[in-house]
PDB file of C-alpha atoms in Angstrom:
ATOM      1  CA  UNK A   1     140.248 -56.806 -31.873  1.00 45.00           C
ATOM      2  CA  UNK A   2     142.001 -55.818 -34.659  1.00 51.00           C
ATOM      3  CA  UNK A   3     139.679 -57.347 -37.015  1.00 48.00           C
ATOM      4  CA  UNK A   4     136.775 -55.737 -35.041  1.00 46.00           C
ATOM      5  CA  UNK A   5     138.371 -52.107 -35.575  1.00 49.00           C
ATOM      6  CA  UNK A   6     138.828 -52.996 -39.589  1.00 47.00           C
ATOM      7  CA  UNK A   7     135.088 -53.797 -39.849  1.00 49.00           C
ATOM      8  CA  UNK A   8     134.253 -50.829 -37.458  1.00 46.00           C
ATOM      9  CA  UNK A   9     135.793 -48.452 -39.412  1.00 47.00           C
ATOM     10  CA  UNK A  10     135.291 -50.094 -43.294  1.00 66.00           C
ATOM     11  CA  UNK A  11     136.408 -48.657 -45.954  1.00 78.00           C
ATOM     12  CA  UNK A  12     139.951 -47.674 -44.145  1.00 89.00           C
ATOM     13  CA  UNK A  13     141.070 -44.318 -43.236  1.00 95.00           C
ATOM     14  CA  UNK A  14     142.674 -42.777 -46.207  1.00 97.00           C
ATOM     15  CA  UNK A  15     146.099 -40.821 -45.333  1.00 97.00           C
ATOM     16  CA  UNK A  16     146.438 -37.735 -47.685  1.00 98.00           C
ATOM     17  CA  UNK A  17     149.777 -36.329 -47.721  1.00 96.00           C
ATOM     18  CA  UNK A  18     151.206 -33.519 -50.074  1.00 94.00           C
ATOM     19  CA  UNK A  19     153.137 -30.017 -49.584  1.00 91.00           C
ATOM     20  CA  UNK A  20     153.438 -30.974 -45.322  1.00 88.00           C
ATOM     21  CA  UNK A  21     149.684 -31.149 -45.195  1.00 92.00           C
ATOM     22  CA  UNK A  22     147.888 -34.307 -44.085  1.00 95.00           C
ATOM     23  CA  UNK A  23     144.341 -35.390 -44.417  1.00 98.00           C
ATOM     24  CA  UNK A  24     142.778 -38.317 -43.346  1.00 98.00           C
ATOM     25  CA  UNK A  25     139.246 -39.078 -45.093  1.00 98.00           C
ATOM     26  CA  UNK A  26     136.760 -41.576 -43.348  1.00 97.00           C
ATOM     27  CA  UNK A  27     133.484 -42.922 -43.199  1.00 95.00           C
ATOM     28  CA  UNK A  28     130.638 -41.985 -39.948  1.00 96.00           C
ATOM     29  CA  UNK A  29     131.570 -43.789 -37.194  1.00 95.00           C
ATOM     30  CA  UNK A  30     128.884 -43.742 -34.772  1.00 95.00           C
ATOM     31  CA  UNK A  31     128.193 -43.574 -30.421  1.00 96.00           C
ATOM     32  CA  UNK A  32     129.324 -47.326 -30.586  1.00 96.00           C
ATOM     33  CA  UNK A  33     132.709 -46.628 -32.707  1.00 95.00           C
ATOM     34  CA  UNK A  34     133.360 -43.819 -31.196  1.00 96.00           C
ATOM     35  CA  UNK A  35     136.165 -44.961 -28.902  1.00 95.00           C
ATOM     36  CA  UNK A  36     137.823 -47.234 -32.171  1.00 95.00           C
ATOM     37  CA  UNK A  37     137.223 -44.106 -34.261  1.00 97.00           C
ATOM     38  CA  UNK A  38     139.262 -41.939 -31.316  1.00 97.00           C
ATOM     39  CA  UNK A  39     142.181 -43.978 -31.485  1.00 96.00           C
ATOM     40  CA  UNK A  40     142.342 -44.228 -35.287  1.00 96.00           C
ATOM     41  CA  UNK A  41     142.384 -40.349 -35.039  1.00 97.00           C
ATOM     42  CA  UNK A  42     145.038 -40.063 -32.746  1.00 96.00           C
ATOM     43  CA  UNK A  43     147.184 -42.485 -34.199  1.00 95.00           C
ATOM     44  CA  UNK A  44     147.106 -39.839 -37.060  1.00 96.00           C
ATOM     45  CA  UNK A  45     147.705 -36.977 -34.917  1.00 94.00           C
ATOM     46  CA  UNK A  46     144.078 -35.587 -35.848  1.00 96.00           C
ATOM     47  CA  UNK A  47     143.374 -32.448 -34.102  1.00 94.00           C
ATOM     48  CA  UNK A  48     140.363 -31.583 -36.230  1.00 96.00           C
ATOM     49  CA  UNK A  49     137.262 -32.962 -37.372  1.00 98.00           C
ATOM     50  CA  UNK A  50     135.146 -32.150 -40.021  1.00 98.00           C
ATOM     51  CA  UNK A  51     132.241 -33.687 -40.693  1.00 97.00           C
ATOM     52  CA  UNK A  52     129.984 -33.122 -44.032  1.00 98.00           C
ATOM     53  CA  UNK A  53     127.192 -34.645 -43.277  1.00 96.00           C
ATOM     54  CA  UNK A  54     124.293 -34.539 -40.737  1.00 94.00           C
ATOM     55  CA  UNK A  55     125.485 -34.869 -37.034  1.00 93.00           C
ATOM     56  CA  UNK A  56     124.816 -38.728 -35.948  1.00 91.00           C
ATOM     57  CA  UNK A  57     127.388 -39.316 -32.836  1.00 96.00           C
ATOM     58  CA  UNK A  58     128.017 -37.197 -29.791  1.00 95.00           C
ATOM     59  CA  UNK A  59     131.265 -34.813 -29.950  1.00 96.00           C
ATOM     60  CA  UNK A  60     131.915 -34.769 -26.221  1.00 96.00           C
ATOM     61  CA  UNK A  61     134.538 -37.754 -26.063  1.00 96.00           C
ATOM     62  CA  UNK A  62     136.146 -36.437 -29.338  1.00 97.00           C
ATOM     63  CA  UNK A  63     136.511 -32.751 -27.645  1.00 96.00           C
ATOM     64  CA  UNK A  64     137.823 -34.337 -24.012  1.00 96.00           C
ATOM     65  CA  UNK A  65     140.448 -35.757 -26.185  1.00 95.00           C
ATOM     66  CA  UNK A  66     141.538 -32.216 -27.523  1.00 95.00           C
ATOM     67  CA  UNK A  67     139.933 -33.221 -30.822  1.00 96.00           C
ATOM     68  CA  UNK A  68     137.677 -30.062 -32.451  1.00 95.00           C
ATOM     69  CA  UNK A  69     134.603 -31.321 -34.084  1.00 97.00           C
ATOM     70  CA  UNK A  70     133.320 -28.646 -36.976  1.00 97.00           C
ATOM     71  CA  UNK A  71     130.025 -29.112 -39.162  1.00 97.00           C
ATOM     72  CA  UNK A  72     130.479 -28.378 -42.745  1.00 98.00           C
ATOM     73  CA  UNK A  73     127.096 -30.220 -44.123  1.00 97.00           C
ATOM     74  CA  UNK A  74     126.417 -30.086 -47.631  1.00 97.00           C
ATOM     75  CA  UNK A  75     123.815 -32.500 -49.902  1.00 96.00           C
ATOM     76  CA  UNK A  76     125.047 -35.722 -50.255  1.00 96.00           C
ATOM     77  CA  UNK A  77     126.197 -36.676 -54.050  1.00 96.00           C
ATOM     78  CA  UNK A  78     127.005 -33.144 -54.612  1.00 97.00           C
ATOM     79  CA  UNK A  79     129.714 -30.444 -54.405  1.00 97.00           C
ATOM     80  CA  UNK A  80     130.052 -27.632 -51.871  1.00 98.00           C
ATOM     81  CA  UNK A  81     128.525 -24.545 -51.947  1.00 98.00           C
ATOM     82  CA  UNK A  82     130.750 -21.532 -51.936  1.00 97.00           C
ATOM     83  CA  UNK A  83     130.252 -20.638 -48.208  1.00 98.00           C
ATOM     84  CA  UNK A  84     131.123 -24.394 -47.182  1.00 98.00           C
ATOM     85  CA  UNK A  85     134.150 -24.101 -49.260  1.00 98.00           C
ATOM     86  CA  UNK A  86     134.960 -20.746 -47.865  1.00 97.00           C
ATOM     87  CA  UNK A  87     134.925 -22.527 -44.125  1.00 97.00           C
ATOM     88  CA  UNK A  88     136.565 -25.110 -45.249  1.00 97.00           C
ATOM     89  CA  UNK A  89     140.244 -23.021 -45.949  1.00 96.00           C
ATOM     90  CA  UNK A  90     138.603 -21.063 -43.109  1.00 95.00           C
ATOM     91  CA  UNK A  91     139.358 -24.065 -40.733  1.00 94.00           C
ATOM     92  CA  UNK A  92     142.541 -25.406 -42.536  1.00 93.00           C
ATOM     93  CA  UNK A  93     144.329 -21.582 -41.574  1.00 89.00           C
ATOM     94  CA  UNK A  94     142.923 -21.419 -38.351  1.00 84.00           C
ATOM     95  CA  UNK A  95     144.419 -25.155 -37.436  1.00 75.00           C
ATOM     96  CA  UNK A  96     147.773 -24.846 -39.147  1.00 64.00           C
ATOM     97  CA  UNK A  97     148.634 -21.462 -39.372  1.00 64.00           C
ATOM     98  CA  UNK A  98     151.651 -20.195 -38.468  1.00 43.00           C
ATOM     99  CA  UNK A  99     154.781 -19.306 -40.539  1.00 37.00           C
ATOM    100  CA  UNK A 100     156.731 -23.004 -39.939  1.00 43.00           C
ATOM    101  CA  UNK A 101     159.590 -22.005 -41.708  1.00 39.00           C
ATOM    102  CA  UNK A 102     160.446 -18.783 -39.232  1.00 37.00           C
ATOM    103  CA  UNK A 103     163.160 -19.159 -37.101  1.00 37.00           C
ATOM    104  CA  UNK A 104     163.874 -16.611 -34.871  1.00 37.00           C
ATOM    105  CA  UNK A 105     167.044 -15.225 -34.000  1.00 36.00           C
ATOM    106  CA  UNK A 106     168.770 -13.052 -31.473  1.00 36.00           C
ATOM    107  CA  UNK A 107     171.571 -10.232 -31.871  1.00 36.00           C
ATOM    108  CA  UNK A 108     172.992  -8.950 -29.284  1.00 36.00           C
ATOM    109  CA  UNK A 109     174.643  -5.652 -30.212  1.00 37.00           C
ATOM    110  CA  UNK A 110     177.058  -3.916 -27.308  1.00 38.00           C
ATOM    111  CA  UNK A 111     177.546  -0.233 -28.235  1.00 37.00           C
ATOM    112  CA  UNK A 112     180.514   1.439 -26.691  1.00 36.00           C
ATOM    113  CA  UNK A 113     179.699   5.400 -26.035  1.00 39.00           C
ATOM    114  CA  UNK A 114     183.344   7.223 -25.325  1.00 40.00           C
ATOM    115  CA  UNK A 115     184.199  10.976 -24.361  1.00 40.00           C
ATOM    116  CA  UNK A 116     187.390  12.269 -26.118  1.00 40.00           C
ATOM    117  CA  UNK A 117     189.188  14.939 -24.087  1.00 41.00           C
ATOM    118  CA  UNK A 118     191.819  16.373 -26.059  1.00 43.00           C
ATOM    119  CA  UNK A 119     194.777  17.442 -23.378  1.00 43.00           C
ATOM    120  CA  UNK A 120     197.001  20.089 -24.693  1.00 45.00           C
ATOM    121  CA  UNK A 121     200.741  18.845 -24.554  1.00 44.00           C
ATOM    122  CA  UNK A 122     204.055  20.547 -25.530  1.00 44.00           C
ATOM    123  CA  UNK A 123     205.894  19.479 -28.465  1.00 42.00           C
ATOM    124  CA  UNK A 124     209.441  18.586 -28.647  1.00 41.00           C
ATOM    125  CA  UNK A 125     211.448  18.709 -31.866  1.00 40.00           C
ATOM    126  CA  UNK A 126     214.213  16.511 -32.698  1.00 39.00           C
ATOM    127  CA  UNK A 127     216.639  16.306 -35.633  1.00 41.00           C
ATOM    128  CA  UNK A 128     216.992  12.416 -36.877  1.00 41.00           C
ATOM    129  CA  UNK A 129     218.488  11.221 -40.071  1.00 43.00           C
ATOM    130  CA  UNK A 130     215.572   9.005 -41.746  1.00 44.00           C
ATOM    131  CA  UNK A 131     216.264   5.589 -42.633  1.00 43.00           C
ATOM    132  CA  UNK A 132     213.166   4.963 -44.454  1.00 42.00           C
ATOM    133  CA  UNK A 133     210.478   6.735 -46.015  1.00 43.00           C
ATOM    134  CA  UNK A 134     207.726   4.703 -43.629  1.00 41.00           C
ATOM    135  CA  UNK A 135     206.279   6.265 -40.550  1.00 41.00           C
ATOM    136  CA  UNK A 136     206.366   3.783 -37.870  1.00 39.00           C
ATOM    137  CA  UNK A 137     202.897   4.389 -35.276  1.00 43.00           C
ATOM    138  CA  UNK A 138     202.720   2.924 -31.424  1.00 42.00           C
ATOM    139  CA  UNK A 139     199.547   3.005 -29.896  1.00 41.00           C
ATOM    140  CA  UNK A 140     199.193   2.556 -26.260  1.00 50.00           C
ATOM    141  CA  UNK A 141     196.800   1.074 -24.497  1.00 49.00           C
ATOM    142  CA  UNK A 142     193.820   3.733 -22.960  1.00 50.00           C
ATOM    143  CA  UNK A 143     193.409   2.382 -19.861  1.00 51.00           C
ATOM    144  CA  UNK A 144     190.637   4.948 -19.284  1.00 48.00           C
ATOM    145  CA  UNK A 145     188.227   3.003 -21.682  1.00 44.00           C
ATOM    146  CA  UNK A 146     188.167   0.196 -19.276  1.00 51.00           C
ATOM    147  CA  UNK A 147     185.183   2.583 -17.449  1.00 53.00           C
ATOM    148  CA  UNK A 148     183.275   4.012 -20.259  1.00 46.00           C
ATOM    149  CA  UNK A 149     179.844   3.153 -19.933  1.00 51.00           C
ATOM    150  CA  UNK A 150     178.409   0.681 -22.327  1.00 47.00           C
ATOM    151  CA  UNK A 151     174.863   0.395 -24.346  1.00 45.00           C
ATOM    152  CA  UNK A 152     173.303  -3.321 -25.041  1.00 43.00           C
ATOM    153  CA  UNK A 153     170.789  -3.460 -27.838  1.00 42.00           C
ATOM    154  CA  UNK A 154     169.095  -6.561 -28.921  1.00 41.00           C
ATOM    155  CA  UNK A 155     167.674  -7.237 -31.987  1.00 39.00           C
ATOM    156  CA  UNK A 156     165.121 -10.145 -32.630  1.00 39.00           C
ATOM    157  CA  UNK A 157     164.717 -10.940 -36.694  1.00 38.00           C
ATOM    158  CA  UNK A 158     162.585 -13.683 -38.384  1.00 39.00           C
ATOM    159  CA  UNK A 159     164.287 -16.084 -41.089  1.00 42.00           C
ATOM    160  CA  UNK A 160     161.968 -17.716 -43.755  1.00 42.00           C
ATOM    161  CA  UNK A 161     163.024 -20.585 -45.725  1.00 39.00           C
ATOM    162  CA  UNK A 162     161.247 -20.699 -49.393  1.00 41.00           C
ATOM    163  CA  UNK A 163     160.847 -24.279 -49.027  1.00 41.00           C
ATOM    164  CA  UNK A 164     158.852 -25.068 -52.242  1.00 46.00           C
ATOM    165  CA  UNK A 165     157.633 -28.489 -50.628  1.00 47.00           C
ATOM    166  CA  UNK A 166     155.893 -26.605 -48.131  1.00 52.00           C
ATOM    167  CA  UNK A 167     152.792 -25.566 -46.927  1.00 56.00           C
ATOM    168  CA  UNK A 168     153.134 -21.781 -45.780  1.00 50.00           C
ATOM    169  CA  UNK A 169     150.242 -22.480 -42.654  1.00 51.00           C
ATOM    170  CA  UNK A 170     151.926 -24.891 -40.697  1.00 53.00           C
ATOM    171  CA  UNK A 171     152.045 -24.965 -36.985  1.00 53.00           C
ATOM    172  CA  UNK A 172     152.769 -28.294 -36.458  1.00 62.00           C
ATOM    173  CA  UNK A 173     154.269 -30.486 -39.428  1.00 67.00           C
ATOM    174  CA  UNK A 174     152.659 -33.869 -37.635  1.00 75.00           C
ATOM    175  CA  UNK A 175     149.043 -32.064 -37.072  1.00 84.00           C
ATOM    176  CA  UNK A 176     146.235 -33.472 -39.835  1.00 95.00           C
ATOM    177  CA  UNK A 177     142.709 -32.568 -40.129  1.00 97.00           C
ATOM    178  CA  UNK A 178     140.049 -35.766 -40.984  1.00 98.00           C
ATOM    179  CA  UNK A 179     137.448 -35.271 -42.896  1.00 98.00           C
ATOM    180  CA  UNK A 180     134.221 -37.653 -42.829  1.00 97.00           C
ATOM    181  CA  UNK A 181     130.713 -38.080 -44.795  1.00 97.00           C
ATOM    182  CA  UNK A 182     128.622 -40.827 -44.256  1.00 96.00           C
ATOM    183  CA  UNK A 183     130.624 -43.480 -46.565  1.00 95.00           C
ATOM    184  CA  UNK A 184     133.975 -41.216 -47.113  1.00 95.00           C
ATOM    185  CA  UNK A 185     133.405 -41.180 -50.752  1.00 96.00           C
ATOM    186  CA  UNK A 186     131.794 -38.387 -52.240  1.00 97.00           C
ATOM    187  CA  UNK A 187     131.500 -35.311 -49.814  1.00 98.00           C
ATOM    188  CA  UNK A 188     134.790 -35.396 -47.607  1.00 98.00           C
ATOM    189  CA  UNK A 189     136.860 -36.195 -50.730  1.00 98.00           C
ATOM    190  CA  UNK A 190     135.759 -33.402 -52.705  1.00 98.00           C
ATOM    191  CA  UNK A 191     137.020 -31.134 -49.776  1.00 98.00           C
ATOM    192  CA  UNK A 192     140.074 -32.787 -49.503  1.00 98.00           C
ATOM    193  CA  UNK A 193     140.624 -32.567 -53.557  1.00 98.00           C
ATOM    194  CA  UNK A 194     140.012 -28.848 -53.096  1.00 98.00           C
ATOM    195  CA  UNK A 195     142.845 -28.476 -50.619  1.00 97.00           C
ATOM    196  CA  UNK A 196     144.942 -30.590 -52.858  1.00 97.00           C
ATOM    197  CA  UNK A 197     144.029 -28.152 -55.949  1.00 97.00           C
ATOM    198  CA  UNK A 198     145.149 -25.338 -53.727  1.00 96.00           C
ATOM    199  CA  UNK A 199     148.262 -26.422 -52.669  1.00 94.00           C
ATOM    200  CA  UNK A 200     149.362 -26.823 -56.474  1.00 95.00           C
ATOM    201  CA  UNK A 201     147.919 -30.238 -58.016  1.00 96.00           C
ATOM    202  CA  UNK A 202     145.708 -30.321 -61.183  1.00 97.00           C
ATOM    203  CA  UNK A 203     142.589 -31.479 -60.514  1.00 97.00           C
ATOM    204  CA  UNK A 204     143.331 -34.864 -61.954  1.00 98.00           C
ATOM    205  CA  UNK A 205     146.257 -35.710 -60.230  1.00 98.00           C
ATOM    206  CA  UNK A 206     144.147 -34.687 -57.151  1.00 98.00           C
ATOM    207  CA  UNK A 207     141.557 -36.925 -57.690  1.00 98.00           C
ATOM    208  CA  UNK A 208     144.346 -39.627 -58.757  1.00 98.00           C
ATOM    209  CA  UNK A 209     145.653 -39.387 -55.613  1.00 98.00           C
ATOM    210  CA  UNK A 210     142.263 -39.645 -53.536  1.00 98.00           C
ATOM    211  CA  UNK A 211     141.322 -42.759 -55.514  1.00 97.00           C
ATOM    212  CA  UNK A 212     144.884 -44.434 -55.084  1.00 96.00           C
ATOM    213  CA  UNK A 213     143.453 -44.441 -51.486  1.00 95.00           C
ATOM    214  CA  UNK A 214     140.000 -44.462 -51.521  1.00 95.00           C
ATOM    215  CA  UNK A 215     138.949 -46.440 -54.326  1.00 94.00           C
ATOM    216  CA  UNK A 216     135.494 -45.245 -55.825  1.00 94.00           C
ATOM    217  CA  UNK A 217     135.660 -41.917 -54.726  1.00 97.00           C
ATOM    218  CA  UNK A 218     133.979 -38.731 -55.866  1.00 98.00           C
ATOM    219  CA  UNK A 219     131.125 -38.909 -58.853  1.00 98.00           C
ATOM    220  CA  UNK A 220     130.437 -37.511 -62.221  1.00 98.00           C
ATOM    221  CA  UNK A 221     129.015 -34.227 -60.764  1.00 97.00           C
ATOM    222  CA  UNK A 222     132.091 -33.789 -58.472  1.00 98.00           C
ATOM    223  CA  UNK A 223     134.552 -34.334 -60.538  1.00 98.00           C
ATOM    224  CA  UNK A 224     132.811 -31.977 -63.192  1.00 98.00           C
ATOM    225  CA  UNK A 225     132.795 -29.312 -60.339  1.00 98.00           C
ATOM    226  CA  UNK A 226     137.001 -30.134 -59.336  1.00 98.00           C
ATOM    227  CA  UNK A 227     137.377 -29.391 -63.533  1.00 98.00           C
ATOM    228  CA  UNK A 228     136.158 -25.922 -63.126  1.00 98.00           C
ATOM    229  CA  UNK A 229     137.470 -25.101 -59.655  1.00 98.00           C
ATOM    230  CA  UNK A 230     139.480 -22.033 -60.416  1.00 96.00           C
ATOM    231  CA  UNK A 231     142.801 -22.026 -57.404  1.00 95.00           C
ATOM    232  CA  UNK A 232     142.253 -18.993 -55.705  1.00 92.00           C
ATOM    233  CA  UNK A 233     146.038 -18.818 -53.368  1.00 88.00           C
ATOM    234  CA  UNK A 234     143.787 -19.609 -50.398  1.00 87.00           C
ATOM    235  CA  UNK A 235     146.474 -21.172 -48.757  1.00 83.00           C
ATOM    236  CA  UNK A 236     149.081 -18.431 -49.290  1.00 69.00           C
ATOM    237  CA  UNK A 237     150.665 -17.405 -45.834  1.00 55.00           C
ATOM    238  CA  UNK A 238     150.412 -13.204 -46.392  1.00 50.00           C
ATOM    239  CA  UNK A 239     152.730 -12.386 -43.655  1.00 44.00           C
ATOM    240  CA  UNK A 240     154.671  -9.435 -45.332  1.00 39.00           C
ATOM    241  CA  UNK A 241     157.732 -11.466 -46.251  1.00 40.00           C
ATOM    242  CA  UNK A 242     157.923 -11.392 -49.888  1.00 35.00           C
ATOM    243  CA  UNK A 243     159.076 -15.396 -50.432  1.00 31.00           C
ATOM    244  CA  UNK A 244     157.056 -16.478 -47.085  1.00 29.00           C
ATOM    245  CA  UNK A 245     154.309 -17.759 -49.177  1.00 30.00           C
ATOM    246  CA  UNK A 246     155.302 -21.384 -49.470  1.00 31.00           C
ATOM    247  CA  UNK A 247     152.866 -23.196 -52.008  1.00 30.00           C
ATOM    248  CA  UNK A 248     153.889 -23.292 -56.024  1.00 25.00           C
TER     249      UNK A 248
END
């Protein structure tokens, strides 16, 4: 069986990994690999599909397992138009995003509201020879504060952690997003490099890193295209919090 799955799903899955973001770039699998191509998915904790190329297989299994199919098509041998790539970083927020490093804690603040009532008393004076030059001060206890009345306020706060390693959208650190074309080589990579670009990497250690996997990947044209792909901070977690944006 094993065997079986290996041919099913030829070349293997790649695992991407870098700055808490996973990616896992495949070939097509089709109606008949469907239910391989499911558990390879889930073994990954995939919770997203995108898929590059024309639709060939039927999403319905994929979706009753909680997994989101979304169609980014482009040409085959080619790079992604602008609204593709736009979609793209479109999906990536909407699946991870959420500020991972915020915890959030609770104050609890008790505010003690007192009435003074000054009581006039008489005054007694007494002729003592002074030993020292301190004043010596006893304070008895009021037992009348015992029922003052007493205000609680509680204060929730948010604490980010500038954790350089990090991706700032990140709901769930285990969550990864595949990526498919027909052979996993030209079209899904390029995405993936894109992300990769984003998140920090020069475009050659990007594409270093996809081929390290996925041996053969991503043409001339491409990696023309990946050498003039400005970074654009499309992964930058804008949350108000000055050092919540996580990626360097």
């Amino acid at each position: 069986m094993n065997n079986m799955r290996q041919k099913d799903l030829r070349p293997a899955p790649a695992l991407i990994e870098f700055k808490g973001m996973k990616f896992l770039i495949t070939d097509r699998p089709s109606d008949v690999t469907i239910h391989h191509y499911i558990t390879e998915l889930k073994k990954n904790n995939v919770n997203t599909v995108v898929r590059v190329c024309e639709p060939s297989y039927n999403t319905e299994e994929l979706e009753a397992q909680g997994i989101t199919v979304k169609d980014l098509a482009f040409e085959d041998g080619t790079f992604p138009p602008q609204n593709v790539v736009d979609e793209w970083f479109e999906i990536l927020k909407q699946n991870l995003e959420n500020d991972n490093n915020a915890t959030t804690t609770t104050t609890t603040i008790i505010t003690t509201t007192a009435t003074t009532t000054t009581t006039p008393t008489s005054t007694t004076t007494t002729t003592t020879t002074p030993t020292t030059n301190h004043h010596l001060h006893t304070i008895k206890p009021n037992k009348s504060l015992n029922n003052i009345p007493t205000t609680t306020t509680t204060i929730t706060t948010s604490e980010n952690t500038d954790d350089k390693t990090t991706c700032g959208y990140q709901q769930n650190p285990e969550a990864c997003v595949a990526v498919h074309c027909v052979a996993g080589l030209g079209r899904a990579p390029v995405l993936v490099a894109l992300a990769l670009i984003e998140l920090g990497l020069k475009y050659e250690a990007a594409v270093e890193m996809i081929r390290d996997k996925r041996r053969g990947a991503i043409n001339a044209k491409q990696l023309s295209y990946l050498e003039r792909y400005k970074p654009k901070a499309r992964l930058k977690h804008k949350n108000g919090h000055k050092n919540s944006c996580c990626v360097q």
